[in-house]
Coordinates of C-alpha atoms (C1' of nucleotides) in Angstrom, one line a residue:
Chain Y
M17 CA -18.5 8.8 -8.7
L18 CA -18.8 7.4 -5.2
A19 CA -16.6 8.4 -2.3
L20 CA -14.5 10.8 -4.3
H21 CA -15.0 14.2 -2.7
T22 CA -14.9 12.9 0.9
P23 CA -16.9 15.7 2.6
E24 CA -15.8 14.7 6.1
G25 CA -13.1 12.6 7.7
T26 CA -9.8 13.0 9.5
L27 CA -7.6 15.7 8.3
A28 CA -5.0 13.2 7.3
D29 CA -7.5 11.5 5.0
V30 CA -8.7 14.6 3.3
A31 CA -5.2 15.8 2.9
S32 CA -4.4 12.4 1.3
T33 CA -7.2 12.7 -1.2
K34 CA -6.3 16.3 -2.0
L35 CA -2.7 15.4 -2.5
T36 CA -3.6 12.5 -4.6
Q37 CA -5.7 14.8 -6.8
A38 CA -2.9 17.4 -7.0
I39 CA -0.4 14.8 -8.1
I40 CA -2.6 13.2 -10.7
T41 CA -3.6 16.4 -12.3
G42 CA 0.0 17.5 -12.4
E43 CA -0.5 20.4 -10.0
L44 CA 2.4 18.8 -8.2
I45 CA 5.0 18.0 -10.8
Q46 CA 6.7 14.7 -11.0
G47 CA 9.9 14.4 -8.9
Q48 CA 9.0 17.6 -7.1
K49 CA 10.1 17.8 -3.5
L50 CA 7.3 17.9 -1.0
N51 CA 8.0 20.1 1.9
E52 CA 6.0 19.1 4.9
S53 CA 5.7 22.6 6.5
D54 CA 4.7 24.2 3.2
L55 CA 2.1 21.6 2.4
A56 CA 0.7 21.6 5.9
E57 CA 0.3 25.4 5.8
R58 CA -1.2 25.2 2.3
Y59 CA -3.9 22.8 3.5
G60 CA -4.3 24.5 6.8
I61 CA -3.4 21.5 8.9
G62 CA -0.6 20.5 11.2
R63 CA 2.4 18.5 10.2
G64 CA 1.3 15.4 12.0
P65 CA -1.7 14.6 9.8
L66 CA 0.2 15.7 6.7
R67 CA 2.9 13.2 7.5
E68 CA 0.3 10.4 7.8
A69 CA -1.1 11.5 4.5
L70 CA 2.3 11.2 2.9
R71 CA 2.8 7.7 4.4
Q72 CA -0.5 6.8 2.8
L73 CA 0.5 8.2 -0.5
E74 CA 3.7 6.3 -0.3
G75 CA 1.6 3.1 0.0
M76 CA -0.2 4.1 -3.2
R77 CA 3.2 4.6 -4.8
L78 CA 2.4 8.2 -5.6
V79 CA 5.3 9.6 -3.6
K80 CA 8.6 8.2 -2.6
R81 CA 9.9 8.9 0.9
I82 CA 13.5 8.8 1.9
P83 CA 14.3 8.9 5.6
H84 CA 15.6 12.3 6.7
A85 CA 15.5 13.5 3.1
G86 CA 11.8 14.1 2.6
A87 CA 9.2 13.0 0.1
R88 CA 9.1 13.5 -3.6
V89 CA 6.4 13.0 -6.2
V90 CA 7.0 9.8 -8.0
T91 CA 8.5 10.1 -11.5
L92 CA 6.6 8.1 -14.0
D93 CA 9.4 7.1 -16.4
R94 CA 8.9 4.8 -19.3
D95 CA 10.1 1.7 -17.4
M96 CA 7.7 2.3 -14.6
M97 CA 4.8 2.7 -17.0
A98 CA 5.8 -0.6 -18.6
D99 CA 5.9 -2.2 -15.2
L100 CA 2.5 -0.7 -14.4
Y101 CA 0.9 -2.0 -17.6
A102 CA 2.3 -5.5 -17.1
V103 CA 0.9 -5.7 -13.6
R104 CA -2.3 -4.3 -14.8
E105 CA -2.5 -6.9 -17.5
A106 CA -2.0 -9.7 -15.0
L107 CA -4.5 -8.3 -12.4
E108 CA -7.3 -7.3 -14.8
G109 CA -6.9 -10.5 -16.7
M110 CA -7.6 -12.4 -13.5
A111 CA -10.4 -10.0 -12.6
C112 CA -12.0 -10.6 -16.0
R113 CA -11.7 -14.4 -15.7
T114 CA -13.3 -14.4 -12.3
A115 CA -15.9 -11.8 -13.3
A116 CA -17.1 -14.1 -16.1
L117 CA -18.1 -16.6 -13.5
R118 CA -19.4 -14.3 -10.8
M119 CA -21.1 -11.3 -12.4
T120 CA -24.8 -11.4 -12.5
D121 CA -26.7 -11.2 -15.8
A122 CA -28.0 -7.8 -14.8
E123 CA -24.4 -6.5 -14.2
I124 CA -23.3 -7.7 -17.6
D125 CA -26.3 -6.1 -19.1
T126 CA -25.4 -2.8 -17.4
L127 CA -21.9 -3.2 -18.7
R128 CA -23.2 -3.5 -22.2
L129 CA -25.4 -0.5 -21.8
L130 CA -22.4 1.4 -20.6
L131 CA -20.6 0.6 -23.8
E132 CA -23.5 1.9 -25.8
K133 CA -23.3 5.2 -23.9
H134 CA -19.6 5.3 -24.6
A135 CA -20.2 4.8 -28.3
E136 CA -22.6 7.7 -28.3
Q137 CA -20.1 9.9 -26.5
I138 CA -17.4 9.0 -29.0
E139 CA -19.6 10.0 -31.9
A140 CA -20.7 13.2 -30.2
T141 CA -17.4 14.4 -28.8
D142 CA -14.9 13.1 -31.3
G143 CA -11.4 13.5 -29.9
Q144 CA -12.5 14.5 -26.4
I145 CA -10.3 12.0 -24.8
Y146 CA -10.8 13.2 -21.2
V147 CA -14.5 12.1 -20.9
Q148 CA -13.8 8.9 -22.9
S149 CA -10.9 8.2 -20.6
E150 CA -13.1 8.3 -17.5
G151 CA -15.5 6.1 -19.4
D152 CA -12.7 3.6 -19.9
F153 CA -12.0 3.6 -16.2
D154 CA -15.7 3.0 -15.5
F155 CA -15.6 -0.1 -17.7
H156 CA -12.5 -1.6 -16.2
Y157 CA -13.7 -0.7 -12.7
Q158 CA -17.0 -2.4 -13.2
I159 CA -15.2 -5.6 -14.2
A160 CA -12.9 -5.4 -11.2
L161 CA -16.0 -5.1 -9.0
G162 CA -17.5 -8.1 -10.8
S163 CA -14.6 -10.3 -9.7
R164 CA -16.0 -10.1 -6.2
N165 CA -12.3 -10.3 -5.1
Q166 CA -11.9 -7.4 -2.6
M167 CA -8.2 -7.6 -2.6
L168 CA -8.1 -7.4 -6.4
I169 CA -10.6 -4.5 -6.3
D170 CA -8.5 -2.6 -3.7
L171 CA -5.3 -3.2 -5.6
L172 CA -6.7 -1.9 -8.9
A173 CA -8.9 0.9 -7.7
G174 CA -6.8 2.0 -4.8
E175 CA -3.3 1.9 -6.3
L176 CA -2.9 1.1 -10.0
Y177 CA -5.8 3.2 -11.3
Q178 CA -4.3 6.3 -9.6
L179 CA -1.0 5.8 -11.3
L180 CA -2.8 5.1 -14.5
R181 CA -4.7 8.3 -14.3
M182 CA -1.4 10.0 -13.8
C183 CA -0.1 8.4 -17.0
R184 CA -3.2 9.4 -18.9
Y185 CA -2.8 13.0 -17.7
R186 CA 0.8 13.0 -18.8
T187 CA 0.2 11.4 -22.2
S188 CA -3.3 12.7 -22.8
R189 CA -2.5 14.0 -26.3
L190 CA -1.3 10.5 -27.3
S191 CA -3.5 7.4 -27.2
A192 CA -6.4 8.5 -29.3
R193 CA -7.5 5.0 -30.2
T194 CA -10.9 5.1 -28.6
R195 CA -12.7 3.3 -31.4
P196 CA -10.7 0.1 -31.5
A197 CA -10.7 0.1 -27.7
L198 CA -14.5 0.2 -27.7
Q199 CA -14.6 -2.7 -30.1
Q200 CA -12.3 -4.7 -27.8
H201 CA -14.6 -3.8 -24.9
R202 CA -17.5 -5.2 -26.8
H203 CA -15.7 -8.5 -27.4
I204 CA -14.9 -8.8 -23.7
V205 CA -18.5 -8.3 -22.8
D206 CA -19.4 -11.0 -25.3
A207 CA -17.0 -13.4 -23.6
L208 CA -18.5 -12.4 -20.2
T209 CA -22.0 -13.1 -21.5
A210 CA -20.8 -16.5 -22.7
R211 CA -19.4 -17.1 -19.2
D212 CA -16.1 -17.9 -20.9
G213 CA -13.6 -16.9 -18.3
E214 CA -10.5 -18.1 -20.2
L215 CA -11.5 -16.1 -23.3
A216 CA -12.4 -13.1 -21.3
E217 CA -9.0 -13.1 -19.6
I218 CA -7.2 -13.5 -22.9
L219 CA -9.1 -10.7 -24.5
M220 CA -8.6 -8.4 -21.6
R221 CA -4.9 -9.1 -21.5
R222 CA -4.6 -8.5 -25.2
H223 CA -6.6 -5.3 -24.8
I224 CA -4.2 -3.9 -22.2
S225 CA -1.0 -5.1 -23.7
G226 CA -2.2 -3.5 -27.0
A227 CA -2.9 -0.3 -25.2
W228 CA 0.6 -0.2 -23.8
K229 CA 2.1 -1.0 -27.2
S230 CA 0.2 1.9 -28.7
I231 CA 1.3 4.3 -26.0
S232 CA 4.8 3.1 -26.1
E233 CA 5.1 3.6 -29.8
M234 CA 3.7 7.1 -29.5
M235 CA 6.2 7.9 -26.8
D236 CA 8.9 6.7 -29.1
E237 CA 7.7 9.0 -31.9
E238 CA 7.5 12.0 -29.7
N239 CA 11.0 11.4 -28.3
D240 CA 12.5 10.9 -31.8
S241 CA 10.8 13.9 -33.2
K242 CA 12.4 16.4 -30.7
P243 CA 15.5 14.8 -29.2
K244 CA 17.4 18.0 -28.5
L245 CA 14.8 19.4 -26.2
I246 CA 15.4 16.6 -23.7
T247 CA 19.1 16.8 -23.8
R248 CA 19.1 18.3 -20.3
S249 CA 18.6 14.9 -18.8
K250 CA 21.7 13.8 -16.8
A251 CA 24.2 11.8 -18.8
A252 CA 25.4 9.9 -15.8
S253 CA 22.1 9.0 -14.2
G254 CA 22.5 7.6 -10.7
S255 CA 21.6 4.1 -9.6
Chain X
M18 CA 17.8 -12.3 3.8
L19 CA 18.5 -8.6 2.8
A20 CA 17.0 -5.6 4.6
L21 CA 15.0 -7.7 7.0
H22 CA 16.2 -6.8 10.5
T23 CA 16.7 -3.1 9.8
P24 CA 19.1 -2.3 12.6
E25 CA 18.7 1.5 12.1
G26 CA 16.1 3.8 10.7
T27 CA 13.3 6.0 11.9
L28 CA 11.3 4.8 14.9
A29 CA 8.2 4.6 12.8
D30 CA 10.0 2.2 10.4
V31 CA 11.4 -0.1 13.1
A32 CA 8.0 -0.1 14.8
S33 CA 6.5 -1.0 11.5
T34 CA 8.8 -4.0 11.0
K35 CA 8.4 -5.1 14.6
L36 CA 4.6 -4.9 14.4
T37 CA 4.7 -6.8 11.1
Q38 CA 6.7 -9.6 12.7
A39 CA 4.4 -9.6 15.7
I40 CA 1.3 -9.9 13.5
I41 CA 2.8 -12.6 11.2
T42 CA 4.0 -14.8 14.1
G43 CA 0.6 -14.5 15.8
E44 CA 1.9 -12.6 18.8
L45 CA -0.8 -10.2 17.9
I46 CA -3.9 -12.2 17.4
Q47 CA -6.2 -11.7 14.4
G48 CA -8.9 -9.2 14.9
Q49 CA -7.2 -7.9 18.0
K50 CA -7.6 -4.2 18.9
L51 CA -4.4 -2.3 18.6
N52 CA -4.3 0.4 21.3
E53 CA -2.0 3.2 20.3
S54 CA -0.9 4.2 23.8
D55 CA -0.2 0.6 24.9
L56 CA 1.8 -0.2 21.8
A57 CA 3.7 3.0 21.9
E58 CA 4.7 2.3 25.5
R59 CA 5.5 -1.3 24.7
Y60 CA 8.0 -0.3 22.0
G61 CA 9.2 2.7 24.0
I62 CA 8.2 5.3 21.4
G63 CA 5.7 8.1 21.1
R64 CA 2.3 7.8 19.6
G65 CA 3.3 9.9 16.5
P66 CA 5.7 7.4 15.0
L67 CA 3.5 4.5 16.0
R68 CA 0.6 6.0 14.2
E69 CA 2.7 6.3 11.1
A70 CA 3.7 2.7 11.5
L71 CA 0.0 1.7 11.7
R72 CA -0.7 3.7 8.5
Q73 CA 2.1 1.8 6.9
L74 CA 0.8 -1.6 8.0
E75 CA -2.6 -0.5 6.7
G76 CA -1.0 -0.1 3.3
M77 CA 0.3 -3.7 3.6
R78 CA -3.2 -4.8 4.5
L79 CA -2.0 -6.3 7.8
V80 CA -4.2 -4.0 9.9
K81 CA -7.5 -2.3 9.2
R82 CA -8.0 1.2 10.5
I83 CA -11.4 2.8 11.1
P84 CA -11.5 6.5 11.8
H85 CA -12.1 7.3 15.4
A86 CA -12.4 3.6 16.2
G87 CA -8.8 2.5 16.1
A88 CA -6.9 -0.2 14.3
R89 CA -7.3 -4.0 14.4
V90 CA -5.2 -6.8 13.2
V91 CA -6.7 -8.1 9.9
T92 CA -8.7 -11.3 10.1
L93 CA -7.6 -13.8 7.5
D94 CA -10.8 -15.5 6.9
R95 CA -11.2 -18.1 4.2
D96 CA -12.6 -15.6 1.6
M97 CA -9.6 -13.3 2.0
M98 CA -7.2 -16.2 1.6
A99 CA -9.0 -17.2 -1.5
D100 CA -8.7 -13.7 -2.8
L101 CA -5.0 -13.6 -1.9
Y102 CA -4.2 -16.8 -3.7
A103 CA -6.1 -15.6 -6.8
V104 CA -4.1 -12.3 -6.9
R105 CA -0.9 -14.2 -6.2
E106 CA -1.7 -16.6 -9.1
A107 CA -2.1 -13.6 -11.5
L108 CA 1.0 -11.7 -10.3
E109 CA 3.4 -14.6 -10.0
G110 CA 2.2 -16.0 -13.3
M111 CA 3.1 -12.7 -14.9
A112 CA 6.4 -12.6 -13.0
C113 CA 7.2 -16.1 -14.2
R114 CA 6.4 -15.3 -17.8
T115 CA 8.6 -12.2 -17.7
A116 CA 11.4 -13.9 -15.8
A117 CA 11.6 -16.5 -18.5
L118 CA 12.6 -13.7 -20.9
R119 CA 14.8 -11.6 -18.6
M120 CA 16.6 -13.8 -16.1
T121 CA 20.2 -14.5 -16.9
D122 CA 21.5 -18.1 -17.4
A123 CA 23.4 -17.7 -14.2
E124 CA 20.3 -16.8 -12.3
I125 CA 18.4 -19.8 -13.6
D126 CA 21.4 -22.0 -12.6
T127 CA 21.3 -20.6 -9.1
L128 CA 17.6 -21.3 -9.0
R129 CA 18.2 -24.9 -9.9
L130 CA 20.9 -25.2 -7.3
L131 CA 18.4 -23.8 -4.8
L132 CA 16.0 -26.6 -5.6
E133 CA 18.7 -29.2 -5.0
K134 CA 19.3 -27.7 -1.6
H135 CA 15.6 -27.8 -0.9
A136 CA 15.5 -31.5 -1.9
E137 CA 18.3 -32.3 0.5
Q138 CA 16.5 -30.4 3.3
I139 CA 13.3 -32.2 2.6
E140 CA 15.1 -35.6 2.9
A141 CA 17.0 -34.6 6.0
T142 CA 14.2 -32.9 8.0
D143 CA 11.1 -34.7 6.8
G144 CA 8.1 -32.9 8.1
Q145 CA 9.9 -29.7 9.2
I146 CA 7.6 -27.4 7.3
Y147 CA 8.9 -24.2 8.7
V148 CA 12.3 -24.3 7.1
Q149 CA 10.9 -25.7 3.8
S150 CA 8.3 -22.9 3.9
E151 CA 11.0 -20.3 3.9
G152 CA 12.7 -22.2 1.1
D153 CA 9.5 -22.0 -0.9
F154 CA 9.5 -18.2 -0.3
D155 CA 13.0 -18.0 -1.5
F156 CA 12.1 -19.8 -4.8
H157 CA 9.2 -17.6 -5.5
Y158 CA 11.0 -14.4 -4.5
Q159 CA 13.9 -15.2 -6.8
I160 CA 11.5 -15.5 -9.7
A161 CA 9.8 -12.3 -8.8
L162 CA 13.3 -10.6 -8.9
G163 CA 13.9 -12.2 -12.2
S164 CA 11.0 -10.4 -13.7
R165 CA 12.9 -7.1 -13.4
N166 CA 9.6 -5.5 -12.8
Q167 CA 10.1 -3.4 -9.7
M168 CA 6.4 -2.8 -9.2
L169 CA 5.7 -6.5 -9.3
I170 CA 8.5 -7.2 -6.9
D171 CA 7.2 -4.6 -4.5
L172 CA 3.7 -5.8 -4.6
L173 CA 4.7 -9.4 -4.1
A174 CA 7.5 -9.0 -1.6
G175 CA 6.1 -6.0 0.2
E176 CA 2.5 -6.9 0.6
L177 CA 1.3 -10.3 -0.6
Y178 CA 4.2 -12.4 0.9
Q179 CA 3.6 -10.9 4.4
L180 CA 0.0 -12.0 4.2
L181 CA 1.0 -15.3 2.9
R182 CA 3.4 -15.8 5.7
M183 CA 0.5 -15.0 8.0
C184 CA -1.5 -17.8 6.3
R185 CA 1.3 -20.2 6.6
Y186 CA 1.7 -19.5 10.3
R187 CA -2.0 -20.0 10.8
T188 CA -2.2 -23.2 8.8
S189 CA 1.2 -24.6 9.4
R190 CA 0.0 -28.0 10.4
L191 CA -1.8 -28.3 7.1
S192 CA -0.2 -28.2 3.7
A193 CA 2.5 -30.9 4.0
R194 CA 2.8 -31.4 0.4
T195 CA 6.4 -30.4 0.0
R196 CA 7.5 -33.1 -2.4
P197 CA 4.9 -32.5 -5.2
A198 CA 5.6 -28.8 -4.8
L199 CA 9.3 -29.4 -5.3
Q200 CA 8.6 -31.3 -8.5
Q201 CA 6.4 -28.5 -9.8
H202 CA 9.2 -26.1 -9.0
R203 CA 11.6 -28.2 -11.1
H204 CA 9.2 -28.1 -14.0
I205 CA 9.0 -24.3 -13.7
V206 CA 12.8 -24.0 -13.8
D207 CA 12.8 -26.3 -16.9
A208 CA 10.4 -23.9 -18.6
L209 CA 12.6 -21.0 -17.6
T210 CA 15.6 -22.7 -19.0
A211 CA 13.8 -23.3 -22.3
R212 CA 12.9 -19.6 -22.2
D213 CA 9.3 -20.6 -22.6
G214 CA 7.4 -17.7 -20.9
E215 CA 3.9 -18.9 -21.7
L216 CA 4.6 -22.4 -20.3
A217 CA 6.4 -21.0 -17.3
E218 CA 3.3 -18.8 -16.6
I219 CA 0.9 -21.7 -16.9
L220 CA 3.0 -24.0 -14.7
M221 CA 3.3 -21.3 -12.0
R222 CA -0.4 -20.6 -12.0
R223 CA -1.2 -24.2 -11.8
H224 CA 1.3 -24.6 -9.0
I225 CA -0.3 -21.8 -7.0
S226 CA -3.9 -22.7 -7.7
G227 CA -3.1 -26.3 -6.7
A228 CA -1.6 -25.1 -3.5
W229 CA -4.8 -23.2 -2.7
K230 CA -6.9 -26.2 -3.6
S231 CA -4.9 -28.3 -1.2
I232 CA -5.1 -25.8 1.7
S233 CA -8.7 -25.1 1.0
E234 CA -9.6 -28.8 1.3
M235 CA -7.6 -29.3 4.4
M236 CA -9.4 -26.4 6.0
D237 CA -12.7 -28.0 5.0
E238 CA -11.7 -31.3 6.7
E239 CA -10.6 -29.5 9.9
N240 CA -13.9 -27.6 10.1
D241 CA -15.9 -30.7 9.4
S242 CA -14.1 -32.9 11.9
K243 CA -14.7 -30.8 15.0
P244 CA -17.7 -28.5 14.5
K245 CA -18.8 -28.5 18.1
L246 CA -15.6 -27.0 19.4
I247 CA -16.2 -23.9 17.4
T248 CA -19.8 -23.5 18.7
R249 CA -18.8 -20.6 20.9
S250 CA -18.7 -18.3 17.8
K251 CA -21.5 -15.9 18.1
A252 CA -24.7 -17.0 16.5
A253 CA -25.8 -13.6 15.5
S254 CA -22.4 -12.2 14.4
G255 CA -22.5 -8.5 13.9
S256 CA -21.2 -7.2 10.5
Chain A
dT12 C1' -37.7 -4.7 34.8
dT13 C1' -36.3 -2.5 30.7
dC14 C1' -35.5 1.2 27.8
dT15 C1' -33.7 5.8 27.1
dC16 C1' -30.6 9.3 27.9
dA17 C1' -27.1 11.8 30.2
dA18 C1' -22.6 11.7 32.4
dT19 C1' -18.2 9.6 32.7
dG20 C1' -14.1 7.4 31.1
dA21 C1' -11.1 5.9 27.6
dT22 C1' -9.2 6.4 23.0
dT23 C1' -8.2 8.7 18.8
dG24 C1' -7.1 13.0 16.3
dT25 C1' -4.4 17.2 16.3
dT26 C1' -1.2 20.7 17.5
dG27 C1' 3.0 23.2 18.6
dA28 C1' 7.5 22.9 20.4
dC29 C1' 11.9 20.5 20.8
dA30 C1' 15.7 17.3 19.1
dA31 C1' 18.3 15.1 15.4
dT32 C1' 19.7 15.0 10.8
dC33 C1' 20.8 16.8 6.4
dT34 C1' 21.9 20.7 3.2
dT35 C1' 23.9 24.9 2.2
dT36 C1' 26.9 28.6 2.9
dT37 C1' 30.9 30.6 4.7
dT38 C1' 35.5 30.6 5.9
dC39 C1' 40.1 29.2 6.0
dC40 C1' 44.2 27.0 4.2
dA41 C1' 47.0 25.0 0.5
Chain K
dT25 C1' 41.9 30.2 -7.2
dG26 C1' 40.3 25.7 -5.7
dG27 C1' 38.9 22.6 -2.3
dA28 C1' 37.9 21.1 2.4
dA29 C1' 36.3 21.8 7.0
dA30 C1' 33.2 24.1 10.0
dA31 C1' 29.2 26.8 11.1
dA32 C1' 24.6 28.4 10.0
dG33 C1' 20.2 27.3 8.2
dA34 C1' 16.5 24.5 6.9
dT35 C1' 14.0 20.2 7.1
dT36 C1' 12.7 16.0 9.1
dG37 C1' 11.8 13.1 13.2
dT38 C1' 9.9 12.9 17.9
dC39 C1' 7.5 14.0 21.9
dA40 C1' 4.0 15.5 25.3
dA41 C1' -0.1 18.1 26.0
dC42 C1' -4.8 19.4 24.4
dA43 C1' -9.2 18.8 21.8
dA44 C1' -12.6 15.9 19.7
dT45 C1' -14.9 11.7 19.3
dC46 C1' -16.5 7.2 20.7
dA47 C1' -17.7 3.6 24.2
dT48 C1' -19.3 2.5 28.7
dT49 C1' -21.7 3.0 32.7
dG50 C1' -25.2 4.6 35.6
dA51 C1' -29.5 6.9 36.7
dG52 C1' -34.2 7.9 35.9
dA53 C1' -38.7 7.2 34.0
dA54 C1' -42.3 4.4 31.7

DNA sequence: TTCTCAATGATTGTTGACAATCTTTTTCCA
DNA sequence: TGGAAAAAGATTGTCAACAATCATTGAGAA
């Protein structure tokens, strides 16, 4: 909840955050061409700052720029999502291992309290994945912070989590396994409390790889159930 | 050796690579203020492209930009290096695990051949750390490629390895443990050959954490041996 | 003398116009 | 009619000037 709206700042930075939001929410569709002049006019700024914003988004892997050919919103295909979850598994595993050694007792208590709040939310708003999804981010983000590794925090919060949010938005109907996830979260906090870094890492990695497995299977089902609707995809896909 | 010199491209991109090189080699000193006008004139380009290059370098964590205050070359202090090696341990561990499942037999053979070449180089140019250092990068880069995880490859080759090179350049006199490293490399290739992903990951992580331990200790010694020479550092250092 | 505050200078942020490149359309020939 | 080359259009890349902000210096008062 901190530093999200960015009330002031350079035009390039506010454009960057606005573009980020627009991409994550799907307002800008995947693979869509991003016309500099149009976007600049849309946000009421010049092309200079907008170009800098695009370069920044490129660094976050939200857009792909090709020289002299413009920028496009990244397309989150299945392979890329698999890559993302693998990287996430490695990084959050490490974060969890380190957090087990560096988090204060108070922070771990706060984390446990957070889980109780999530449990209530799940009971109250059964099926409301959107709120629970943000709660999930809170949990993982707090552990990343607990690692005290700034580079790790930047990588996770600054790059991966944006892509992950994009995934969630795209596959929001899927992945309704909030309750088992909550249980896994509890076990992770237990490992943190025991200051068992190795176990905490293993649990976190299992948690994330399990999440991907679940999402992956659901995508399979959805693709198998209506294969003719997606026939428009090019047969001879380039590169 | 591919796509390093970038003979052509946009001015912003060539400026980006030139700046990267200048920072890694120490031509631009750590913490140094980067004046846009000066740099633009130095590279014979306008300030627009140069600003885009700086934004790009910011994404690679080679410079730190502060709004209205300009950009500075990042300062690789001990904490940041520790963070870097921890992240690298996680990412390369995952890369190694995945590579064990996805690399072709031919690629693994090539990797083994590479190690033999390194062994010869070590015998021939004993102490020449620079060439061996690049060989080390080759090894790790090939394994990253073997993971077939594009995001992982981008993260390692595009961001972490640049910072790592910067470290090496700074601490080149230290870390002369090429021979044990070579032996560890051999064991990793053995694990890859056996298609044992878990073992390969463990060995790679041990290899990297050991490297950090070694560097860390050598930095300690250097700091302890001549403490009075560094007395000029500000007593009340501001933020 | 020292602290505060205003004025000056330097640097960054932004804009609009111009040049280079790519894409599309049109035209011409086979 | 089909395809290829050329011209027109649109888009990206680049530049130089202008505005806004920050840092420094100097003057003035306590």
